[in-house]
Amino acid sequence: MILATNRPLRRGLFIAEFVVLLGLNAEQVVRRLILDDSPSAGEFLYFSVGAAIGVLAVLRRRRPDLLAQLTTAGIVLSLLCSLAGFLTKPGGRLAGDTETLALILLIGASCHHLRPRLAGGVAVAGGLTVVVAPVLRYGFDSVNLTVSVLWALLWGVGVAVGLILRDGDARREAAQIAARNRERLALARELHDLVAHHITGVVVRTQAAQVVLADGSERELLGEIERAGAEALSAVRRLVVMLRSPDQRLPPTAGNLLETIEAAVDGDTSITLRLAPELADLAVTPETVSTVHRVLLESLTNVRKHAPDARRVVVTVRPVVETDAHYLRVEVCNDGTRQGRGRTRHTGDGYGLIGMSERIDALDGRLTVGEHGDHGWRVLAELPLPGGAVAARPPEKGAAR
């Protein structure tokens, strides 16, 4: 819809630019080349260069992928013309409106579309080219200096317009991304709160029916319904995770827990990794693997951002089997003295503590974040394993659910 709305405007601007450049060139031909009885070599040289740069300015709309090359060619051509005028003194009356307008169009478009450093270089080079052209071609006097100042002001207007358009594009893109994220999060909440809730109710009722009909012929069918519901619930939770973090891919299989942990640490030698031997044969769901990966990424990113003086970072992952609990314990501790209370709310992907808490809540897990020891900070996630649960106990200091 946006493209359809902008297309007529772009076509209108293209036609306007073409008409103005064509009109200026036609005026130059009539007034300087036809009505003048004996036009000098400088008249032909400056007119030809201005017409050529005007063609480059028109082509930039047809070939936006060549904008940098077209602008560079225009600047180089104008500079060579100015140097030729300075060295050979071919004569001619003060002119250059067509060439200046074309250069300003190219420079403004470069400030709008090119990468920042390249756009800055093009803007500076183009500005120098525009300012020195009258002085080099026609001599150093008050009239030519006045024209140089006027063209410098026009160059500044072109750069300002290009930067304003660039800022508008950035704001529009940010607004579109924010709108898409809001829609994704709203859909994720609906899936989690409505769809997952109802599927969980179906699974629980099916399990209760199996207990009531322990000896009935329907038990096998109820078991199949329970398994199908559990699979559907897992699929919904995976979708919720993907919607909340579209840039984060889920690990491909549940058997990659160790690989996922090592990938999150990413070979950082400053991190002490403590992995229980039981993890190699531990059966976990894809949702658990994804959540472990995200918790580690969030926690380690937060350490680097808010505790750069941490001398010791320890990551511990181990299964816990207790009488009333069977869960996976993921702990990240650091001794950074600059880590302040509440800092973990701002992490790399923009969701921070809230995002981690929602992920763990979706798995019926438990998240504890807070000070640890004298100066340290700890992130502790407890995720239920198949057939187990997290023990119900009072939250620790700094706990988040």
PDB file of C-alpha atoms in Angstrom, residues 96-280:
ATOM      1  CA  GLY A  96      26.203  26.891 -14.693  1.00  0.00           C
ATOM      2  CA  ASP A  97      22.672  26.799 -13.323  1.00  0.00           C
ATOM      3  CA  THR A  98      21.886  23.479 -15.023  1.00  0.00           C
ATOM      4  CA  GLU A  99      25.092  21.845 -13.857  1.00  0.00           C
ATOM      5  CA  THR A 100      24.700  23.111 -10.297  1.00  0.00           C
ATOM      6  CA  LEU A 101      21.092  21.969 -10.027  1.00  0.00           C
ATOM      7  CA  ALA A 102      21.994  18.524 -11.370  1.00  0.00           C
ATOM      8  CA  LEU A 103      24.885  18.189  -8.902  1.00  0.00           C
ATOM      9  CA  ILE A 104      22.671  19.241  -5.995  1.00  0.00           C
ATOM     10  CA  LEU A 105      20.078  16.636  -7.004  1.00  0.00           C
ATOM     11  CA  LEU A 106      22.775  13.949  -7.100  1.00  0.00           C
ATOM     12  CA  ILE A 107      24.285  15.033  -3.768  1.00  0.00           C
ATOM     13  CA  GLY A 108      20.887  15.216  -2.046  1.00  0.00           C
ATOM     14  CA  ALA A 109      19.962  11.759  -3.318  1.00  0.00           C
ATOM     15  CA  SER A 110      23.304  10.428  -2.055  1.00  0.00           C
ATOM     16  CA  CYS A 111      22.673  11.885   1.419  1.00  0.00           C
ATOM     17  CA  HIS A 112      19.266  10.210   1.331  1.00  0.00           C
ATOM     18  CA  HIS A 113      20.187   6.721   0.162  1.00  0.00           C
ATOM     19  CA  LEU A 114      23.912   5.959   0.468  1.00  0.00           C
ATOM     20  CA  ARG A 115      25.704   4.554   3.522  1.00  0.00           C
ATOM     21  CA  PRO A 116      26.599   7.281   6.059  1.00  0.00           C
ATOM     22  CA  ARG A 117      30.350   7.418   5.425  1.00  0.00           C
ATOM     23  CA  LEU A 118      29.997   7.285   1.667  1.00  0.00           C
ATOM     24  CA  ALA A 119      27.220   9.869   1.748  1.00  0.00           C
ATOM     25  CA  GLY A 120      29.375  12.165   3.887  1.00  0.00           C
ATOM     26  CA  GLY A 121      32.319  11.884   1.516  1.00  0.00           C
ATOM     27  CA  VAL A 122      30.140  12.549  -1.520  1.00  0.00           C
ATOM     28  CA  ALA A 123      28.514  15.557   0.177  1.00  0.00           C
ATOM     29  CA  VAL A 124      31.849  17.156   1.079  1.00  0.00           C
ATOM     30  CA  ALA A 125      33.409  16.522  -2.343  1.00  0.00           C
ATOM     31  CA  GLY A 126      30.282  17.775  -4.099  1.00  0.00           C
ATOM     32  CA  GLY A 127      30.152  20.903  -1.958  1.00  0.00           C
ATOM     33  CA  LEU A 128      33.763  21.799  -2.761  1.00  0.00           C
ATOM     34  CA  THR A 129      33.116  21.162  -6.442  1.00  0.00           C
ATOM     35  CA  VAL A 130      30.080  23.462  -6.502  1.00  0.00           C
ATOM     36  CA  VAL A 131      31.772  26.269  -4.543  1.00  0.00           C
ATOM     37  CA  VAL A 132      35.039  26.466  -6.510  1.00  0.00           C
ATOM     38  CA  ALA A 133      33.484  26.140  -9.976  1.00  0.00           C
ATOM     39  CA  PRO A 134      32.662  29.874 -10.579  1.00  0.00           C
ATOM     40  CA  VAL A 135      36.034  31.050  -9.281  1.00  0.00           C
ATOM     41  CA  LEU A 136      38.132  28.569 -11.263  1.00  0.00           C
ATOM     42  CA  ARG A 137      36.193  29.004 -14.508  1.00  0.00           C
ATOM     43  CA  TYR A 138      35.517  32.728 -14.599  1.00  0.00           C
ATOM     44  CA  GLY A 139      38.092  34.343 -12.301  1.00  0.00           C
ATOM     45  CA  PHE A 140      38.422  35.600  -8.770  1.00  0.00           C
ATOM     46  CA  ASP A 141      36.183  38.654  -8.449  1.00  0.00           C
ATOM     47  CA  SER A 142      33.265  39.816  -6.320  1.00  0.00           C
ATOM     48  CA  VAL A 143      30.546  38.627  -8.705  1.00  0.00           C
ATOM     49  CA  ASN A 144      31.948  35.121  -8.952  1.00  0.00           C
ATOM     50  CA  LEU A 145      32.453  34.976  -5.181  1.00  0.00           C
ATOM     51  CA  THR A 146      28.809  35.961  -4.690  1.00  0.00           C
ATOM     52  CA  VAL A 147      27.724  33.202  -7.046  1.00  0.00           C
ATOM     53  CA  SER A 148      29.929  30.747  -5.114  1.00  0.00           C
ATOM     54  CA  VAL A 149      28.206  31.711  -1.856  1.00  0.00           C
ATOM     55  CA  LEU A 150      24.791  31.355  -3.475  1.00  0.00           C
ATOM     56  CA  TRP A 151      25.626  27.912  -4.832  1.00  0.00           C
ATOM     57  CA  ALA A 152      27.035  26.902  -1.442  1.00  0.00           C
ATOM     58  CA  LEU A 153      23.679  27.807   0.111  1.00  0.00           C
ATOM     59  CA  LEU A 154      21.879  25.728  -2.530  1.00  0.00           C
ATOM     60  CA  TRP A 155      24.262  22.845  -1.790  1.00  0.00           C
ATOM     61  CA  GLY A 156      23.376  23.123   1.904  1.00  0.00           C
ATOM     62  CA  VAL A 157      19.680  23.012   1.051  1.00  0.00           C
ATOM     63  CA  GLY A 158      20.214  19.873  -1.050  1.00  0.00           C
ATOM     64  CA  VAL A 159      22.145  18.152   1.753  1.00  0.00           C
ATOM     65  CA  ALA A 160      19.524  19.158   4.332  1.00  0.00           C
ATOM     66  CA  VAL A 161      16.669  17.829   2.212  1.00  0.00           C
ATOM     67  CA  GLY A 162      18.526  14.554   1.674  1.00  0.00           C
ATOM     68  CA  LEU A 163      19.153  14.147   5.404  1.00  0.00           C
ATOM     69  CA  ILE A 164      15.529  14.993   6.237  1.00  0.00           C
ATOM     70  CA  LEU A 165      14.332  12.333   3.804  1.00  0.00           C
ATOM     71  CA  ARG A 166      16.833   9.879   5.254  1.00  0.00           C
ATOM     72  CA  ASP A 167      15.599  10.558   8.780  1.00  0.00           C
ATOM     73  CA  GLY A 168      12.002  10.156   7.610  1.00  0.00           C
ATOM     74  CA  ASP A 169      12.786   6.769   6.083  1.00  0.00           C
ATOM     75  CA  ALA A 170      14.496   5.654   9.286  1.00  0.00           C
ATOM     76  CA  ARG A 171      11.558   6.772  11.419  1.00  0.00           C
ATOM     77  CA  ARG A 172       9.054   5.094   9.105  1.00  0.00           C
ATOM     78  CA  GLU A 173      11.027   1.854   9.127  1.00  0.00           C
ATOM     79  CA  ALA A 174      11.293   1.956  12.927  1.00  0.00           C
ATOM     80  CA  ALA A 175       7.557   2.566  13.200  1.00  0.00           C
ATOM     81  CA  GLN A 176       6.814  -0.359  10.876  1.00  0.00           C
ATOM     82  CA  ILE A 177       9.110  -2.662  12.863  1.00  0.00           C
ATOM     83  CA  ALA A 178       7.511  -1.545  16.120  1.00  0.00           C
ATOM     84  CA  ALA A 179       4.028  -2.142  14.689  1.00  0.00           C
ATOM     85  CA  ARG A 180       4.989  -5.623  13.485  1.00  0.00           C
ATOM     86  CA  ASN A 181       6.490  -6.416  16.884  1.00  0.00           C
ATOM     87  CA  ARG A 182       3.316  -5.255  18.643  1.00  0.00           C
ATOM     88  CA  GLU A 183       1.198  -7.466  16.393  1.00  0.00           C
ATOM     89  CA  ARG A 184       3.516 -10.425  16.923  1.00  0.00           C
ATOM     90  CA  LEU A 185       3.504 -10.004  20.694  1.00  0.00           C
ATOM     91  CA  ALA A 186      -0.276  -9.592  20.754  1.00  0.00           C
ATOM     92  CA  LEU A 187      -0.658 -12.792  18.760  1.00  0.00           C
ATOM     93  CA  ALA A 188       1.830 -14.575  21.012  1.00  0.00           C
ATOM     94  CA  ARG A 189      -0.132 -13.524  24.109  1.00  0.00           C
ATOM     95  CA  GLU A 190      -3.388 -14.707  22.578  1.00  0.00           C
ATOM     96  CA  LEU A 191      -1.868 -18.043  21.632  1.00  0.00           C
ATOM     97  CA  HIS A 192      -0.386 -18.465  25.094  1.00  0.00           C
ATOM     98  CA  ASP A 193      -3.367 -17.247  27.097  1.00  0.00           C
ATOM     99  CA  LEU A 194      -6.218 -18.669  25.005  1.00  0.00           C
ATOM    100  CA  VAL A 195      -5.149 -21.508  22.720  1.00  0.00           C
ATOM    101  CA  ALA A 196      -2.557 -23.007  25.068  1.00  0.00           C
ATOM    102  CA  HIS A 197      -4.958 -22.686  28.002  1.00  0.00           C
ATOM    103  CA  HIS A 198      -7.718 -24.589  26.223  1.00  0.00           C
ATOM    104  CA  ILE A 199      -5.373 -27.299  24.947  1.00  0.00           C
ATOM    105  CA  THR A 200      -4.002 -27.707  28.473  1.00  0.00           C
ATOM    106  CA  GLY A 201      -7.567 -28.134  29.706  1.00  0.00           C
ATOM    107  CA  VAL A 202      -8.181 -30.860  27.119  1.00  0.00           C
ATOM    108  CA  VAL A 203      -5.007 -32.694  28.131  1.00  0.00           C
ATOM    109  CA  VAL A 204      -5.829 -32.471  31.847  1.00  0.00           C
ATOM    110  CA  ARG A 205      -9.385 -33.735  31.308  1.00  0.00           C
ATOM    111  CA  THR A 206      -8.087 -36.569  29.172  1.00  0.00           C
ATOM    112  CA  GLN A 207      -5.661 -37.583  31.906  1.00  0.00           C
ATOM    113  CA  ALA A 208      -8.483 -37.486  34.452  1.00  0.00           C
ATOM    114  CA  ALA A 209     -10.643 -39.623  32.171  1.00  0.00           C
ATOM    115  CA  GLN A 210      -7.876 -42.216  31.951  1.00  0.00           C
ATOM    116  CA  VAL A 211      -7.841 -42.462  35.738  1.00  0.00           C
ATOM    117  CA  VAL A 212     -11.616 -42.834  35.921  1.00  0.00           C
ATOM    118  CA  LEU A 213     -11.706 -45.363  33.085  1.00  0.00           C
ATOM    119  CA  ALA A 214      -8.632 -47.231  34.180  1.00  0.00           C
ATOM    120  CA  ASP A 215     -10.013 -50.556  32.977  1.00  0.00           C
ATOM    121  CA  GLY A 216     -12.182 -49.308  30.145  1.00  0.00           C
ATOM    122  CA  SER A 217     -11.705 -49.998  26.472  1.00  0.00           C
ATOM    123  CA  GLU A 218     -11.476 -46.283  25.786  1.00  0.00           C
ATOM    124  CA  ARG A 219      -8.191 -45.929  27.701  1.00  0.00           C
ATOM    125  CA  GLU A 220      -6.015 -46.426  24.624  1.00  0.00           C
ATOM    126  CA  LEU A 221      -7.988 -43.845  22.663  1.00  0.00           C
ATOM    127  CA  LEU A 222      -7.762 -41.386  25.541  1.00  0.00           C
ATOM    128  CA  GLY A 223      -3.993 -41.927  25.642  1.00  0.00           C
ATOM    129  CA  GLU A 224      -3.755 -41.024  21.964  1.00  0.00           C
ATOM    130  CA  ILE A 225      -5.837 -37.906  22.566  1.00  0.00           C
ATOM    131  CA  GLU A 226      -3.544 -36.941  25.428  1.00  0.00           C
ATOM    132  CA  ARG A 227      -0.421 -37.368  23.312  1.00  0.00           C
ATOM    133  CA  ALA A 228      -1.948 -35.388  20.440  1.00  0.00           C
ATOM    134  CA  GLY A 229      -2.907 -32.600  22.846  1.00  0.00           C
ATOM    135  CA  ALA A 230       0.563 -32.528  24.371  1.00  0.00           C
ATOM    136  CA  GLU A 231       2.127 -32.292  20.912  1.00  0.00           C
ATOM    137  CA  ALA A 232      -0.255 -29.491  19.953  1.00  0.00           C
ATOM    138  CA  LEU A 233       0.588 -27.658  23.175  1.00  0.00           C
ATOM    139  CA  SER A 234       4.310 -27.990  22.437  1.00  0.00           C
ATOM    140  CA  ALA A 235       3.765 -26.663  18.924  1.00  0.00           C
ATOM    141  CA  VAL A 236       1.836 -23.654  20.252  1.00  0.00           C
ATOM    142  CA  ARG A 237       4.591 -22.892  22.743  1.00  0.00           C
ATOM    143  CA  ARG A 238       7.239 -23.127  20.017  1.00  0.00           C
ATOM    144  CA  LEU A 239       5.195 -20.709  17.921  1.00  0.00           C
ATOM    145  CA  VAL A 240       4.881 -18.324  20.859  1.00  0.00           C
ATOM    146  CA  VAL A 241       8.660 -18.349  21.305  1.00  0.00           C
ATOM    147  CA  MET A 242       9.219 -17.666  17.615  1.00  0.00           C
ATOM    148  CA  LEU A 243       6.702 -14.810  17.623  1.00  0.00           C
ATOM    149  CA  ARG A 244       8.331 -13.179  20.621  1.00  0.00           C
ATOM    150  CA  SER A 245      11.822 -13.450  19.114  1.00  0.00           C
ATOM    151  CA  PRO A 246      11.539 -13.772  15.317  1.00  0.00           C
ATOM    152  CA  ASP A 247      15.318 -13.351  14.901  1.00  0.00           C
ATOM    153  CA  GLN A 248      16.054 -16.288  17.188  1.00  0.00           C
ATOM    154  CA  ARG A 249      15.787 -19.728  15.612  1.00  0.00           C
ATOM    155  CA  LEU A 250      14.798 -22.673  17.706  1.00  0.00           C
ATOM    156  CA  PRO A 251      17.379 -25.432  18.049  1.00  0.00           C
ATOM    157  CA  PRO A 252      16.590 -28.156  15.498  1.00  0.00           C
ATOM    158  CA  THR A 253      16.228 -31.064  17.904  1.00  0.00           C
ATOM    159  CA  ALA A 254      15.879 -31.738  21.597  1.00  0.00           C
ATOM    160  CA  GLY A 255      19.100 -33.736  21.638  1.00  0.00           C
ATOM    161  CA  ASN A 256      21.305 -30.675  21.108  1.00  0.00           C
ATOM    162  CA  LEU A 257      21.212 -29.293  24.645  1.00  0.00           C
ATOM    163  CA  LEU A 258      24.989 -29.467  25.119  1.00  0.00           C
ATOM    164  CA  GLU A 259      25.659 -27.963  21.687  1.00  0.00           C
ATOM    165  CA  THR A 260      23.157 -25.209  22.368  1.00  0.00           C
ATOM    166  CA  ILE A 261      24.800 -24.323  25.681  1.00  0.00           C
ATOM    167  CA  GLU A 262      28.253 -24.222  24.070  1.00  0.00           C
ATOM    168  CA  ALA A 263      26.913 -22.084  21.208  1.00  0.00           C
ATOM    169  CA  ALA A 264      25.498 -19.565  23.687  1.00  0.00           C
ATOM    170  CA  VAL A 265      28.848 -19.343  25.483  1.00  0.00           C
ATOM    171  CA  ASP A 266      30.513 -19.042  22.034  1.00  0.00           C
ATOM    172  CA  GLY A 267      33.959 -20.146  23.155  1.00  0.00           C
ATOM    173  CA  ASP A 268      34.435 -17.257  25.601  1.00  0.00           C
ATOM    174  CA  THR A 269      37.425 -18.313  27.698  1.00  0.00           C
ATOM    175  CA  SER A 270      36.510 -15.871  30.474  1.00  0.00           C
ATOM    176  CA  ILE A 271      33.409 -17.965  31.278  1.00  0.00           C
ATOM    177  CA  THR A 272      33.655 -21.028  33.488  1.00  0.00           C
ATOM    178  CA  LEU A 273      31.255 -23.668  32.193  1.00  0.00           C
ATOM    179  CA  ARG A 274      30.052 -26.351  34.594  1.00  0.00           C
ATOM    180  CA  LEU A 275      27.945 -29.023  32.921  1.00  0.00           C
ATOM    181  CA  ALA A 276      26.634 -32.100  34.703  1.00  0.00           C
ATOM    182  CA  PRO A 277      27.578 -35.417  33.037  1.00  0.00           C
ATOM    183  CA  GLU A 278      23.893 -36.398  32.988  1.00  0.00           C
ATOM    184  CA  LEU A 279      23.159 -33.722  30.368  1.00  0.00           C
ATOM    185  CA  ALA A 280      24.561 -35.897  27.585  1.00  0.00           C
TER     186      ALA A 280
END
